mmCIF file of C-alpha atoms and ligand atoms in Angstrom:
data_model
loop_
_atom_site.group_PDB
_atom_site.id
_atom_site.type_symbol
_atom_site.label_atom_id
_atom_site.label_comp_id
_atom_site.label_asym_id
_atom_site.label_seq_id
_atom_site.Cartn_x
_atom_site.Cartn_y
_atom_site.Cartn_z
ATOM 1 C CA MET A 1 3.162 0.378 -67.861
ATOM 2 C CA SER A 2 2.980 3.160 -71.286
ATOM 3 C CA ASN A 3 3.549 6.147 -70.576
ATOM 4 C CA GLY A 4 5.390 7.904 -73.811
ATOM 5 C CA LYS A 5 7.804 10.301 -71.598
ATOM 6 C CA LYS A 6 11.353 11.356 -73.001
ATOM 7 C CA ILE A 7 14.252 11.818 -70.750
ATOM 8 C CA LEU A 8 17.243 12.962 -72.178
ATOM 9 C CA VAL A 9 20.391 11.754 -70.360
ATOM 10 C CA LEU A 10 23.441 13.935 -69.765
ATOM 11 C CA ASN A 11 26.828 12.890 -69.192
ATOM 12 C CA GLY A 12 29.479 15.349 -68.585
ATOM 13 C CA PRO A 13 33.859 15.244 -69.272
ATOM 14 C CA ASN A 14 35.706 11.747 -69.111
ATOM 15 C CA LEU A 15 32.151 9.794 -68.662
ATOM 16 C CA ASN A 16 33.124 8.395 -72.101
ATOM 17 C CA MET A 17 36.403 6.920 -71.144
ATOM 18 C CA LEU A 18 34.150 4.442 -68.938
ATOM 19 C CA GLY A 19 35.248 0.773 -68.472
ATOM 20 C CA PHE A 20 38.970 1.860 -68.978
ATOM 21 C CA ARG A 21 38.901 5.179 -66.452
ATOM 22 C CA GLU A 22 39.742 3.784 -62.883
ATOM 23 C CA GLN A 23 37.835 1.011 -63.145
ATOM 24 C CA THR A 24 37.991 -0.386 -58.722
ATOM 25 C CA ILE A 25 35.774 3.362 -58.925
ATOM 26 C CA TYR A 26 33.758 3.121 -61.175
ATOM 27 C CA GLY A 27 33.547 -0.059 -62.681
ATOM 28 C CA SER A 28 34.053 -1.406 -66.015
ATOM 29 C CA THR A 29 30.881 -0.615 -67.376
ATOM 30 C CA THR A 30 31.418 1.501 -70.797
ATOM 31 C CA LEU A 31 29.171 4.475 -71.212
ATOM 32 C CA ASP A 32 27.169 3.241 -74.335
ATOM 33 C CA GLU A 33 26.286 0.157 -72.511
ATOM 34 C CA ILE A 34 24.748 2.365 -70.195
ATOM 35 C CA GLU A 35 22.905 2.942 -72.865
ATOM 36 C CA LYS A 36 22.150 0.092 -74.400
ATOM 37 C CA LYS A 37 20.616 -1.243 -70.418
ATOM 38 C CA LEU A 38 18.462 2.496 -70.383
ATOM 39 C CA LEU A 39 16.848 1.694 -73.952
ATOM 40 C CA VAL A 40 16.079 -1.484 -72.868
ATOM 41 C CA LYS A 41 14.086 -0.186 -69.110
ATOM 42 C CA ALA A 42 12.691 2.885 -71.848
ATOM 43 C CA ASN A 43 11.452 -0.507 -74.408
ATOM 44 C CA GLU A 44 9.486 -2.325 -71.072
ATOM 45 C CA THR A 45 8.451 1.331 -69.629
ATOM 46 C CA GLN A 46 7.192 2.793 -73.104
ATOM 47 C CA SER A 47 9.340 5.364 -72.125
ATOM 48 C CA GLN A 48 11.463 7.315 -74.783
ATOM 49 C CA VAL A 49 15.360 7.742 -74.015
ATOM 50 C CA ILE A 50 17.618 10.592 -75.390
ATOM 51 C CA PHE A 51 21.431 9.525 -74.332
ATOM 52 C CA MET A 52 23.942 11.602 -74.471
ATOM 53 C CA GLN A 53 27.178 12.729 -73.943
ATOM 54 C CA SER A 54 30.138 15.595 -73.641
ATOM 55 C CA ASN A 55 33.054 17.099 -72.264
ATOM 56 C CA HIS A 56 32.401 20.641 -72.635
ATOM 57 C CA GLU A 57 31.016 22.936 -70.602
ATOM 58 C CA GLY A 58 28.819 25.025 -72.899
ATOM 59 C CA GLU A 59 27.645 22.066 -75.068
ATOM 60 C CA LEU A 60 26.335 20.688 -72.376
ATOM 61 C CA VAL A 61 24.216 23.974 -71.451
ATOM 62 C CA ASP A 62 23.238 24.024 -75.416
ATOM 63 C CA ILE A 63 22.608 20.475 -74.841
ATOM 64 C CA ILE A 64 20.446 21.200 -71.894
ATOM 65 C CA GLN A 65 18.984 24.375 -73.159
ATOM 66 C CA GLN A 66 18.471 22.789 -76.749
ATOM 67 C CA HIS A 67 15.832 19.901 -75.191
ATOM 68 C CA ARG A 68 14.106 22.531 -73.324
ATOM 69 C CA GLN A 69 10.187 21.437 -75.425
ATOM 70 C CA ASP A 70 10.680 18.118 -76.491
ATOM 71 C CA VAL A 71 11.962 16.268 -72.475
ATOM 72 C CA ASP A 72 10.041 15.294 -69.637
ATOM 73 C CA GLY A 73 12.681 15.708 -67.274
ATOM 74 C CA ILE A 74 16.619 15.210 -67.346
ATOM 75 C CA ILE A 75 19.264 12.888 -65.628
ATOM 76 C CA ILE A 76 22.192 14.238 -65.229
ATOM 77 C CA ASN A 77 25.847 12.777 -64.215
ATOM 78 C CA ALA A 78 28.217 16.011 -64.820
ATOM 79 C CA ALA A 79 30.829 14.454 -63.770
ATOM 80 C CA ALA A 80 33.792 16.668 -62.636
ATOM 81 C CA TYR A 81 30.800 19.805 -63.843
ATOM 82 C CA THR A 82 28.873 19.050 -61.030
ATOM 83 C CA HIS A 83 31.496 20.529 -58.487
ATOM 84 C CA THR A 84 31.764 23.115 -60.138
ATOM 85 C CA SER A 85 29.511 24.633 -63.005
ATOM 86 C CA ILE A 86 27.110 27.426 -62.305
ATOM 87 C CA ALA A 87 25.724 27.105 -65.908
ATOM 88 C CA ILE A 88 25.128 24.115 -65.650
ATOM 89 C CA ARG A 89 22.740 24.919 -62.578
ATOM 90 C CA ASP A 90 21.589 28.163 -63.819
ATOM 91 C CA ALA A 91 20.667 25.831 -66.866
ATOM 92 C CA LEU A 92 18.616 23.017 -65.247
ATOM 93 C CA ILE A 93 16.514 26.066 -63.769
ATOM 94 C CA ALA A 94 15.668 27.719 -66.836
ATOM 95 C CA VAL A 95 14.508 24.849 -68.172
ATOM 96 C CA LYS A 96 12.176 24.510 -65.624
ATOM 97 C CA LYS A 97 12.132 19.932 -66.153
ATOM 98 C CA PRO A 98 12.621 18.075 -62.832
ATOM 99 C CA VAL A 99 15.676 16.527 -62.450
ATOM 100 C CA ILE A 100 16.977 13.126 -60.953
ATOM 101 C CA GLU A 101 21.192 13.514 -60.355
ATOM 102 C CA VAL A 102 22.807 10.359 -61.165
ATOM 103 C CA HIS A 103 26.886 9.325 -59.533
ATOM 104 C CA LEU A 104 28.545 6.333 -60.003
ATOM 105 C CA SER A 105 31.075 6.855 -57.071
ATOM 106 C CA ASN A 106 29.673 7.718 -53.396
ATOM 107 C CA ILE A 107 30.845 10.638 -54.207
ATOM 108 C CA TYR A 108 30.928 11.412 -50.100
ATOM 109 C CA GLN A 109 33.492 8.885 -49.521
ATOM 110 C CA ARG A 110 35.623 10.783 -52.050
ATOM 111 C CA GLU A 111 38.101 13.752 -51.709
ATOM 112 C CA THR A 112 35.962 16.249 -49.845
ATOM 113 C CA PHE A 113 35.733 18.870 -53.486
ATOM 114 C CA ARG A 114 33.505 16.215 -54.222
ATOM 115 C CA HIS A 115 31.352 17.014 -51.042
ATOM 116 C CA HIS A 116 29.268 19.334 -52.637
ATOM 117 C CA SER A 117 26.680 19.482 -55.784
ATOM 118 C CA MET A 118 26.285 22.579 -56.847
ATOM 119 C CA ILE A 119 22.812 20.800 -58.753
ATOM 120 C CA ALA A 120 21.977 18.518 -55.633
ATOM 121 C CA GLU A 121 20.062 21.580 -54.308
ATOM 122 C CA ILE A 122 17.929 22.464 -56.935
ATOM 123 C CA ALA A 123 17.458 18.116 -58.889
ATOM 124 C CA LEU A 124 14.547 16.323 -56.791
ATOM 125 C CA GLY A 125 17.198 13.994 -55.538
ATOM 126 C CA GLN A 126 20.329 12.478 -55.592
ATOM 127 C CA ILE A 127 21.863 8.486 -56.158
ATOM 128 C CA CYS A 128 25.709 8.155 -56.532
ATOM 129 C CA GLY A 129 27.275 5.711 -55.415
ATOM 130 C CA LEU A 130 25.498 2.170 -57.179
ATOM 131 C CA GLY A 131 27.745 1.957 -60.230
ATOM 132 C CA TRP A 132 24.960 2.143 -64.101
ATOM 133 C CA ILE A 133 22.797 0.717 -61.894
ATOM 134 C CA GLY A 134 22.393 4.015 -60.728
ATOM 135 C CA TYR A 135 21.197 5.531 -63.572
ATOM 136 C CA ILE A 136 18.282 2.670 -63.492
ATOM 137 C CA LEU A 137 16.859 3.633 -60.027
ATOM 138 C CA ALA A 138 17.391 6.903 -61.289
ATOM 139 C CA PHE A 139 15.253 6.072 -64.936
ATOM 140 C CA GLU A 140 13.058 4.356 -63.246
ATOM 141 C CA ALA A 141 12.379 6.865 -60.006
ATOM 142 C CA MET A 142 12.407 10.233 -63.099
ATOM 143 C CA ILE A 143 8.697 7.987 -65.098
ATOM 144 C CA CYS A 144 7.067 7.024 -61.372
ATOM 145 C CA TYR A 145 7.784 10.614 -59.987
ATOM 146 C CA LEU A 146 6.349 11.675 -64.286
ATOM 147 C CA SER A 147 3.032 8.894 -63.968
ATOM 148 C CA ALA A 148 2.615 11.023 -60.608
ATOM 149 C CA GLU A 149 1.831 14.413 -61.980
HETATM 150 C C1 DQA B 201 31.048 11.316 -61.288
HETATM 151 C C2 DQA B 201 31.574 11.665 -59.920
HETATM 152 C C3 DQA B 201 32.888 12.918 -60.194
HETATM 153 O O1 DQA B 201 33.668 13.442 -58.824
HETATM 154 C C4 DQA B 201 33.673 13.212 -61.440
HETATM 155 O O2 DQA B 201 35.447 14.349 -61.316
HETATM 156 C C5 DQA B 201 33.528 12.697 -61.733
HETATM 157 C C6 DQA B 201 32.217 11.155 -62.391
HETATM 158 C C7 DQA B 201 31.088 10.199 -61.154
HETATM 159 O O3 DQA B 201 30.121 9.761 -61.407
HETATM 160 O O4 DQA B 201 31.347 8.911 -58.922
HETATM 161 O O5 DQA B 201 33.939 12.610 -64.124
HETATM 162 O O6 DQA B 201 30.356 12.011 -61.398
#
């Protein structure tokens, strides 16, 4: 498949700690390893991935805004900000790109404060509970969605 699409994959706070943090919940795969797997997938589909992480809400908003002209879609794991951030949700709405939300853990099996996502209502869809595989599925889904547009 040749599509030339460019996808921003954005990761929120504490995801730089993957592989070390709460392994029973998040698995042992590091964020660097997830990026490498996505780069392989991007190569296979002749698309591009911009993979970023920040622990800061405003920086996540800045990254979304900065890429408003040069990406076709956004995959986001906003981590804890998923449940609280109107600013990230507003930024995603403002840039008018298709959004897919990813979570490594199944947020609906966890504490009730994790059951609500500020992003879910404005996303094309959400993938959660499948660990790092969710990123690959989200990437494939985004490529498929963009190619069908
Ligand atoms: C998470 C779920 C969030 O509730 C949590 O705050 C995270 C990671 C996940 O990928 O499962 O940091 O987004």
